[in-house]
mmCIF file of C-alpha atoms and ligand atoms in Angstrom:
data_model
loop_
_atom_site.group_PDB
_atom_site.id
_atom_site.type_symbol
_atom_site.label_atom_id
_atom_site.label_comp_id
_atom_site.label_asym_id
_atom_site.label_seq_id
_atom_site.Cartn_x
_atom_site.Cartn_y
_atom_site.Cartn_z
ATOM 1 C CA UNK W 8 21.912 -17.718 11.598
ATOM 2 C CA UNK W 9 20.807 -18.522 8.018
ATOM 3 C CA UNK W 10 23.083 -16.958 5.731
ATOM 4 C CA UNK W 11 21.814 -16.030 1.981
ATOM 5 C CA UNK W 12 24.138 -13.947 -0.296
ATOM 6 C CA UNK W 13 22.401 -12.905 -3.382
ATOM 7 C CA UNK W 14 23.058 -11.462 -6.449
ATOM 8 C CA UNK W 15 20.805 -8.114 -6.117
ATOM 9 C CA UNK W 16 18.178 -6.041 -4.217
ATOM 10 C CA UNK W 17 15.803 -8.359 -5.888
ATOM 11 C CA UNK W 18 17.051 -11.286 -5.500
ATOM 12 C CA UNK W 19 17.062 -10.602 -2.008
ATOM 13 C CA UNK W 20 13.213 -9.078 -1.482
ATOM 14 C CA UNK W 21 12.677 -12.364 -3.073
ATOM 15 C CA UNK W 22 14.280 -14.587 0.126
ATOM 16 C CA UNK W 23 12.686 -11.776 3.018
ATOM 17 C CA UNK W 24 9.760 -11.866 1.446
ATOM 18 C CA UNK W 25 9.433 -15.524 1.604
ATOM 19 C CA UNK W 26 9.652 -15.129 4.891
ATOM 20 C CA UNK W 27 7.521 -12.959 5.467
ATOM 21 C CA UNK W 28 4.601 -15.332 3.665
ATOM 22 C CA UNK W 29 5.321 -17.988 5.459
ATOM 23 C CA UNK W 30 4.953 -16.233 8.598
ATOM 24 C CA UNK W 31 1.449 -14.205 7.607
ATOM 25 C CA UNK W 32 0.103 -17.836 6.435
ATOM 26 C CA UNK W 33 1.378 -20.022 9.804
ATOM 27 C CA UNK W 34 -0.359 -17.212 12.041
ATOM 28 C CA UNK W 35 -3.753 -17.924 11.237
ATOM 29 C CA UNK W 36 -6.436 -16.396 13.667
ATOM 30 C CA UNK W 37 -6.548 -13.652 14.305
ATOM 31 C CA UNK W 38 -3.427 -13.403 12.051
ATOM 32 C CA UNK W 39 0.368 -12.225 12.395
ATOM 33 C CA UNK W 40 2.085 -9.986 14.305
ATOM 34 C CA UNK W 41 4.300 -8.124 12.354
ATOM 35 C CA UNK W 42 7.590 -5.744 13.225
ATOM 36 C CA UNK W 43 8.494 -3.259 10.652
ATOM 37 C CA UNK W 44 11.034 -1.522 9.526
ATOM 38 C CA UNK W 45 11.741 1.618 7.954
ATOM 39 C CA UNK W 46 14.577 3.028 5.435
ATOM 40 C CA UNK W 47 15.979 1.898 2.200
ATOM 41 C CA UNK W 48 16.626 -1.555 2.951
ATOM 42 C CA UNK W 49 13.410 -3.062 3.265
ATOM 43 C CA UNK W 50 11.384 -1.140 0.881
ATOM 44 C CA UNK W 51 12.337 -3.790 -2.201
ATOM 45 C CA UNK W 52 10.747 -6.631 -0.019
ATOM 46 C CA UNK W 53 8.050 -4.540 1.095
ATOM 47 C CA UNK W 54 6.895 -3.946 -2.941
ATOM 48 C CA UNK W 55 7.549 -7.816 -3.419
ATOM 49 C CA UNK W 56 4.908 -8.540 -1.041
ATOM 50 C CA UNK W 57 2.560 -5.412 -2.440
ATOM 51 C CA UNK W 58 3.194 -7.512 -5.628
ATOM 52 C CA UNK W 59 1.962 -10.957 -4.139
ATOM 53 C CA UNK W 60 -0.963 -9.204 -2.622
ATOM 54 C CA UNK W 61 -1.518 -8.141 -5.405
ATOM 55 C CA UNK W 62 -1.167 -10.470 -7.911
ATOM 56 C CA UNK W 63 -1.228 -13.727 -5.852
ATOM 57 C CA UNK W 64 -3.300 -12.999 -3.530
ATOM 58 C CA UNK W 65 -1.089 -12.999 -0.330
ATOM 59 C CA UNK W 66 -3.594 -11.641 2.628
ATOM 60 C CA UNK W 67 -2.472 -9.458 6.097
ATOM 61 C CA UNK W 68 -6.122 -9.391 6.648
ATOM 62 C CA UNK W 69 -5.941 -9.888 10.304
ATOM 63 C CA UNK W 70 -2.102 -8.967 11.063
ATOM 64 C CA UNK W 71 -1.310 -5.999 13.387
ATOM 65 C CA UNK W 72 2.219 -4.162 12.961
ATOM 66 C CA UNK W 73 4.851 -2.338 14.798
ATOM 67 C CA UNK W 74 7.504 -0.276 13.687
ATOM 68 C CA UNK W 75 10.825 -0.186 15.290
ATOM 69 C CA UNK W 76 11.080 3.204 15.747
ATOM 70 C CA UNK W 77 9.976 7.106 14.728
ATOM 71 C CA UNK W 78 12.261 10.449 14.993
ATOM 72 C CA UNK W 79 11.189 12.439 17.932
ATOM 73 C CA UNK W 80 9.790 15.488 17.522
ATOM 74 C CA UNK W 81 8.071 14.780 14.310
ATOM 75 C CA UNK W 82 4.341 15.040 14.011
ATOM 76 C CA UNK W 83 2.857 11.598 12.108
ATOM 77 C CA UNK W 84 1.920 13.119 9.087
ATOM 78 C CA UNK W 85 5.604 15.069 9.128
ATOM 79 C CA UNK W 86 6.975 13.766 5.291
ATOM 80 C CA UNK W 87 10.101 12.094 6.793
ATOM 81 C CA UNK W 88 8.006 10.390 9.976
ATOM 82 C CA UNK W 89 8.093 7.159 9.997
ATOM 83 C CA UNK W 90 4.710 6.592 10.876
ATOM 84 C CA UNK W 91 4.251 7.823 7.243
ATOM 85 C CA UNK W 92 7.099 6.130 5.521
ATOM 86 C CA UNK W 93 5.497 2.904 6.214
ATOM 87 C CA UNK W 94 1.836 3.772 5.189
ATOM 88 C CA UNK W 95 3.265 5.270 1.977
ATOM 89 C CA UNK W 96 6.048 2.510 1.521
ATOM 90 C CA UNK W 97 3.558 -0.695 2.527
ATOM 91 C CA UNK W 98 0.875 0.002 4.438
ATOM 92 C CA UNK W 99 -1.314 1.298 2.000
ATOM 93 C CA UNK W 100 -0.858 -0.838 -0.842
ATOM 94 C CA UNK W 101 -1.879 -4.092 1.884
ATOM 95 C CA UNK W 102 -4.962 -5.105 2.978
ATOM 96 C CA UNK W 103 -3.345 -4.570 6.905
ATOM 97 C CA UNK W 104 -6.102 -2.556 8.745
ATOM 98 C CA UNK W 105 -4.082 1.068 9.379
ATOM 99 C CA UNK W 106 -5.435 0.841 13.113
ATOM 100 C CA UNK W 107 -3.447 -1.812 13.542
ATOM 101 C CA UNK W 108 -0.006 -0.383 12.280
ATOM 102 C CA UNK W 109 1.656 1.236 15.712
ATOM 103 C CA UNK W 110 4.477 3.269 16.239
ATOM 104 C CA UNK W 111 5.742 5.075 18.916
ATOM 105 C CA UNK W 112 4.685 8.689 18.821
ATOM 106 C CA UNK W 113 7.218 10.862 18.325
ATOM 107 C CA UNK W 114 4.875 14.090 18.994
ATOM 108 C CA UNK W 115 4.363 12.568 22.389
ATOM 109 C CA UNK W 116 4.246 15.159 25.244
ATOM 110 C CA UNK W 117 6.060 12.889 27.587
ATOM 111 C CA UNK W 118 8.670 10.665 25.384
ATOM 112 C CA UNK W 119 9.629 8.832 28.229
ATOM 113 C CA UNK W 120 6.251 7.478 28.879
ATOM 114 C CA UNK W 121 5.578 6.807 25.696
ATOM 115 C CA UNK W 122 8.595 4.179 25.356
ATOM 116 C CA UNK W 123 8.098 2.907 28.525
ATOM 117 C CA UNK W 124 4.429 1.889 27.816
ATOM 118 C CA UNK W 125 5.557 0.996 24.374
ATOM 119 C CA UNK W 126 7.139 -3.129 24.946
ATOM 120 C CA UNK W 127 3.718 -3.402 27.081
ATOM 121 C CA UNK W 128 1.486 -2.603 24.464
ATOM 122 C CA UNK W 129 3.471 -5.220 21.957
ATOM 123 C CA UNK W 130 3.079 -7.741 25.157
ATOM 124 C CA UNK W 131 -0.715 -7.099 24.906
ATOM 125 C CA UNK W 132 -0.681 -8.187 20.815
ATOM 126 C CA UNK W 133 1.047 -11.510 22.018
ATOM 127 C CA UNK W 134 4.625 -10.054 20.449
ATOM 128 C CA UNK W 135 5.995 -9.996 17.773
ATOM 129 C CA UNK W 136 6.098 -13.015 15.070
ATOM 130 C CA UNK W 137 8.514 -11.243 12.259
ATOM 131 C CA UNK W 138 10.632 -8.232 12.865
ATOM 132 C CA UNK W 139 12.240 -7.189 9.810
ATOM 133 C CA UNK W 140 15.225 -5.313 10.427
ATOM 134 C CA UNK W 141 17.997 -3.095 8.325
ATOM 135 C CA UNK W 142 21.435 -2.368 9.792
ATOM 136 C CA UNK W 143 22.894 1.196 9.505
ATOM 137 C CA UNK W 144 26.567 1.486 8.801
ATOM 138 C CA UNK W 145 27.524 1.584 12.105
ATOM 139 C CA UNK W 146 25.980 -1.670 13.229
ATOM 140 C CA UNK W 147 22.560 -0.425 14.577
ATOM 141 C CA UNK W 148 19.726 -1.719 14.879
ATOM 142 C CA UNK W 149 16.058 0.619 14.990
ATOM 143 C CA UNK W 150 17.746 3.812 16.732
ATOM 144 C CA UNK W 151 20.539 1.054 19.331
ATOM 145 C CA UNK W 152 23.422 2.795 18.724
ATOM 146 C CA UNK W 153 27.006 1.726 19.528
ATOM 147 C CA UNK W 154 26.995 1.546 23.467
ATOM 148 C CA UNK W 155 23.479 0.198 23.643
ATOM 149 C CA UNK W 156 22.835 -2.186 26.334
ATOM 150 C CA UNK W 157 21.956 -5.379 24.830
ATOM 151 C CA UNK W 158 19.417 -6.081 27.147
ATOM 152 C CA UNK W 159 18.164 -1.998 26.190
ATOM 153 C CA UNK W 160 14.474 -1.526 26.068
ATOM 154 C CA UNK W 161 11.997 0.981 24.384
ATOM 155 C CA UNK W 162 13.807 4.462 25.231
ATOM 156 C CA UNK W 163 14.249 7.864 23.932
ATOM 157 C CA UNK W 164 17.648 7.455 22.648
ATOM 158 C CA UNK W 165 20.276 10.168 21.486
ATOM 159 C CA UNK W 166 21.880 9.427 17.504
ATOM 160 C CA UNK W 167 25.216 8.804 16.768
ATOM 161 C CA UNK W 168 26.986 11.255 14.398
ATOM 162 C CA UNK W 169 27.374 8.752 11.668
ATOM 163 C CA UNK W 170 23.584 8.067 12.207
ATOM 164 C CA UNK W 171 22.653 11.853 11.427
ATOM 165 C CA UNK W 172 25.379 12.177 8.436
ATOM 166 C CA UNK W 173 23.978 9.057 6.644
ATOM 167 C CA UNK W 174 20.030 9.814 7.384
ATOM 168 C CA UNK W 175 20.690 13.431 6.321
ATOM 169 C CA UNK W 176 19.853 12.314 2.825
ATOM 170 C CA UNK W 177 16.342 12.564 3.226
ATOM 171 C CA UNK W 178 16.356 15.980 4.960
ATOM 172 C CA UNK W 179 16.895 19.313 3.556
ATOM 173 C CA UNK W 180 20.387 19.494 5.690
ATOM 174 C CA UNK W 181 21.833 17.237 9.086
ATOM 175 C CA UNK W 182 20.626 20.406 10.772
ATOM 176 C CA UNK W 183 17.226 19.651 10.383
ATOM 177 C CA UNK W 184 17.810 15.391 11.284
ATOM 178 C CA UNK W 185 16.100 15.056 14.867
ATOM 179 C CA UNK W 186 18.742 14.429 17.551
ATOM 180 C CA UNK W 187 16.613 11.835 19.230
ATOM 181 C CA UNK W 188 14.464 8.855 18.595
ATOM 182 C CA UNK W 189 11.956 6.895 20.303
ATOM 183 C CA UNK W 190 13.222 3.244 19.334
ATOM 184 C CA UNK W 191 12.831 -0.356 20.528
ATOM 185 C CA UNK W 192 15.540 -1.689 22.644
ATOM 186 C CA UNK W 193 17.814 -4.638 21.507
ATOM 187 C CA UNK W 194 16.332 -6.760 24.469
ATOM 188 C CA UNK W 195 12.798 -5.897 22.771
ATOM 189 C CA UNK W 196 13.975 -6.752 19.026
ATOM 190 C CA UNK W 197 15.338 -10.222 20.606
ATOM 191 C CA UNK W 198 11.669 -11.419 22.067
ATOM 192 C CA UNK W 199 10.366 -11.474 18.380
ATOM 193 C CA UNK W 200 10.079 -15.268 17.385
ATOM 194 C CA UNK W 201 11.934 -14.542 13.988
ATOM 195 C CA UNK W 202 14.392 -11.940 12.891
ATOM 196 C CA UNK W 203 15.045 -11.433 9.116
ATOM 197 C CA UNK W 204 17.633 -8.518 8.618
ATOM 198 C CA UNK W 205 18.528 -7.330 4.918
ATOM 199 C CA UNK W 206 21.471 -5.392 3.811
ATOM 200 C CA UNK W 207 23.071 -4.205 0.305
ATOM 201 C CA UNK W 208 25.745 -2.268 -0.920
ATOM 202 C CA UNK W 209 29.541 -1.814 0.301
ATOM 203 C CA UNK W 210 28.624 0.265 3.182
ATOM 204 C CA UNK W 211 27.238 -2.186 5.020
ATOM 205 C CA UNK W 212 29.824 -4.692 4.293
ATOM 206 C CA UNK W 213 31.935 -3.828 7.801
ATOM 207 C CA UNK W 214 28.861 -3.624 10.060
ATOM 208 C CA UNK W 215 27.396 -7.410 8.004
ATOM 209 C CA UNK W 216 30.508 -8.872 8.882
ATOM 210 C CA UNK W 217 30.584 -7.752 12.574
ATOM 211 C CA UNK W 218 26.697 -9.091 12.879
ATOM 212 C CA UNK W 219 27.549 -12.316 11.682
ATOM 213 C CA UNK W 220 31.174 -13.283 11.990
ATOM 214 C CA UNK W 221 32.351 -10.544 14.907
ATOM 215 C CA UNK W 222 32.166 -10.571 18.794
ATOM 216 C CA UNK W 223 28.995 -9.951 20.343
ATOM 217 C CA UNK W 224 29.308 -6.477 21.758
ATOM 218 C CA UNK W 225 27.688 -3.157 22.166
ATOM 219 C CA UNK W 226 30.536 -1.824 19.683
ATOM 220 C CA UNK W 227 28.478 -3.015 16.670
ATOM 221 C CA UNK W 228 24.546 -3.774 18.339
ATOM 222 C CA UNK W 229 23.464 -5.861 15.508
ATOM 223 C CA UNK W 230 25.595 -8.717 16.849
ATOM 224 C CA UNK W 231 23.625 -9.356 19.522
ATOM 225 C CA UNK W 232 21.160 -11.210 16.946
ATOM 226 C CA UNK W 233 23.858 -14.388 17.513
ATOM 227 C CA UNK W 234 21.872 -14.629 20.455
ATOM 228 C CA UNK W 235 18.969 -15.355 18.999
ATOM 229 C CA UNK W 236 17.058 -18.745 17.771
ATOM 230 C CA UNK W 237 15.641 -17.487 14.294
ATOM 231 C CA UNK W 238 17.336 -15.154 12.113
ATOM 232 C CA UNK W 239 17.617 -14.587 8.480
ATOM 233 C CA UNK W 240 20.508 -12.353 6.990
ATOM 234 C CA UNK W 241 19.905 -11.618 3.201
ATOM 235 C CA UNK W 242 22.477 -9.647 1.988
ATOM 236 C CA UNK W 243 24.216 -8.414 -1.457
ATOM 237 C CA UNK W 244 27.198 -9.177 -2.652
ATOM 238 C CA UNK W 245 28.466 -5.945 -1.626
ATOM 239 C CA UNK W 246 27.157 -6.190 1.562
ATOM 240 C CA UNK W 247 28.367 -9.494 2.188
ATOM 241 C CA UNK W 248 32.521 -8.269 0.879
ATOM 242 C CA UNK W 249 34.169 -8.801 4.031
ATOM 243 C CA UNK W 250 32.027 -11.945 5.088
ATOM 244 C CA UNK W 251 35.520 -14.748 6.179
ATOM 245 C CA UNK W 252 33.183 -17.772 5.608
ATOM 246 C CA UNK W 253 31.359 -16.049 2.772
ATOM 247 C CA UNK W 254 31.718 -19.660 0.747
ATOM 248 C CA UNK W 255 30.644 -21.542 3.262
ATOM 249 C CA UNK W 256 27.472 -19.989 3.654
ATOM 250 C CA UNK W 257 26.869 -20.277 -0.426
ATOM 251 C CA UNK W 258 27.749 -24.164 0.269
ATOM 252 C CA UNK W 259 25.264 -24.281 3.026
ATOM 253 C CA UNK W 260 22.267 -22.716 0.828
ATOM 254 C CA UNK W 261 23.347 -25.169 -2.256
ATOM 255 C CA UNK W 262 23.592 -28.259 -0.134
ATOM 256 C CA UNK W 263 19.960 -27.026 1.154
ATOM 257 C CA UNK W 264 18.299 -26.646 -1.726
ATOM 258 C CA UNK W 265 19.361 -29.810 -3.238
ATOM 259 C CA UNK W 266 18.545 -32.334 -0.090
ATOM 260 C CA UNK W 267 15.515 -30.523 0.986
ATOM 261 C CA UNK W 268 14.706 -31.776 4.468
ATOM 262 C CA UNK W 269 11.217 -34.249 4.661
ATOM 263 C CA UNK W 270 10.008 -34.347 7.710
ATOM 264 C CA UNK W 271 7.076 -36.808 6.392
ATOM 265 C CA UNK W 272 9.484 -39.743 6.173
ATOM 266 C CA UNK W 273 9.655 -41.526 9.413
HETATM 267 C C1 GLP L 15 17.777 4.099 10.128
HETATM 268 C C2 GLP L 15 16.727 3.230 10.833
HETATM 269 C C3 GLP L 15 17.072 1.784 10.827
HETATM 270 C C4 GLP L 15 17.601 1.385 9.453
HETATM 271 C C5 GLP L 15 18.889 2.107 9.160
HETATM 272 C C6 GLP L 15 19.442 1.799 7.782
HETATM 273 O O1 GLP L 15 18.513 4.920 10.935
HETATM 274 N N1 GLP L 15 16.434 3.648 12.170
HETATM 275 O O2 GLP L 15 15.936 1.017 11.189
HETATM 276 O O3 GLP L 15 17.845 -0.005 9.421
HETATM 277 O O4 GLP L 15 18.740 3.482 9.316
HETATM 278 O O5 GLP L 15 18.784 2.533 6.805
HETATM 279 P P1 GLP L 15 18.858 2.200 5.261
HETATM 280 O O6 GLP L 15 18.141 0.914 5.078
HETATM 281 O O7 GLP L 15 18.158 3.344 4.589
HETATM 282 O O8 GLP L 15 20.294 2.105 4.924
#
């Protein structure tokens, strides 16, 4: 895992959305696959790149999406879907072609069938290149909550009590938070080729230090991304609190940015 502690929310949209460039201008034809995320954490990378589209001319023209997850129950045009978080949030403010933004439908007659065909139809787009995660407080990741196989695919999952207390914000009560969600499994979010996951204020500190520094186990999901090849953590200072080797990683960035590698030189 690459490590980068940062001073603020924009220091940090700064590093993801580096990423995500890089990514978008590797893909080429007929251009990146992309796996998005939804809630607070993201959205200050999201306007970063709105602003380089803007302003710098940084092109999805070509790149498909697909979000993690959506509530179910909740038409796509509901105000807290996130089928429309994204559009409003990203989508819209891109040149990305809104056909090609997916998400599982959370209206969806049968639920079960619609996760099941869900890791299929992100099989038929050639998976995904960047999935841009969050972490709740808990240590999920999409809708895995604590318990979650780590080999879990697309499901209709149940959400944790913690889950519906902290996403109650954007709902008139937890009453009216969905009890379910249609959400990629941890076994799905591991077959993208490149994970960056972004975090900031103190309470995320527990479940950051869990993801990077703890045991992997279904306790705290987000730690099975120490299984995988390519991931980015960007993460506050508050975030990254109760990070052991928290120097270590600053030492690691330093020493980086001072010997860049060159691969040129034979
Ligand atoms: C939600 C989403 C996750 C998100 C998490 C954290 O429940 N399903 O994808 O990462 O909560 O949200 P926030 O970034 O708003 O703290």
């Amino acid at each position: 895992m690459e490590i980068h502690i940062v001073e603020d929310a924009d220091a940090g949209a700064t590093v993801v959305a580096d990423v995500f460039t890089r990514t978008v201008q590797e893909a080429g034809d007929p251009g990146a696959v992309l796996g998005l995320a939804t809630g607070s954490s993201p959205i200050p990378a999201y306007a970063e790149l709105i602003r380089r589209h803007r302003e710098e001319g940084l092109s999805f023209a070509g790149s498909r999406a697909f979000l993690l997850d959506e509530y179910v129950g909740l038409t796509a045009g509901h105000e807290q879907s996130y089928h429309r978080f994204i559009r409003e949030n990203f989508i819209e403010q891109v040149d990305i072609d809104d056909a090609a933004v997916v998400s599982p439908d959370g209206a969806a007659i049968d639920p079960i069938a619609e996760a099941a065909s869900y890791d299929r139809r992100i099989a038929e787009a050639g998976g995904v290149d960047l999935q841009i995660l969050g972490i709740g407080s808990n240590g999920h990741i999409a809708f895995n909550e604590p318990g979650s196989s780590l080999n879990s695919r697309t499901r209709v999952v149940g959400l944790s009590r913690s889950t519906i207390q902290d996403n109650s914000r954007y709902f008139d009560s937890a009453a009216d938070v969905p009890v379910r969600a249609l959400s990629q499994g941890l076994g799905t979010i591991l077959e993208a080729r490149r994970i960056v996951l972004t975090a900031t204020s103190a309470g995320k500190a527990a479940a950051i230090a869990q993801l990077v520094e703890g045991a992997i186990s279904s306790r705290w999901p987000a730690t099975v991304l120490q299984l995988h090849p390519d991931v980015v953590v960007v993460v506050d200072e508050a975030a990254g609190a109760q990070l052991q080797l928290a120097e270590d990683y600053r030492y690691a960035r330093r020493l980086e940015i001072e010997n860049p590698l060159d691969v040129t030189q034979g």
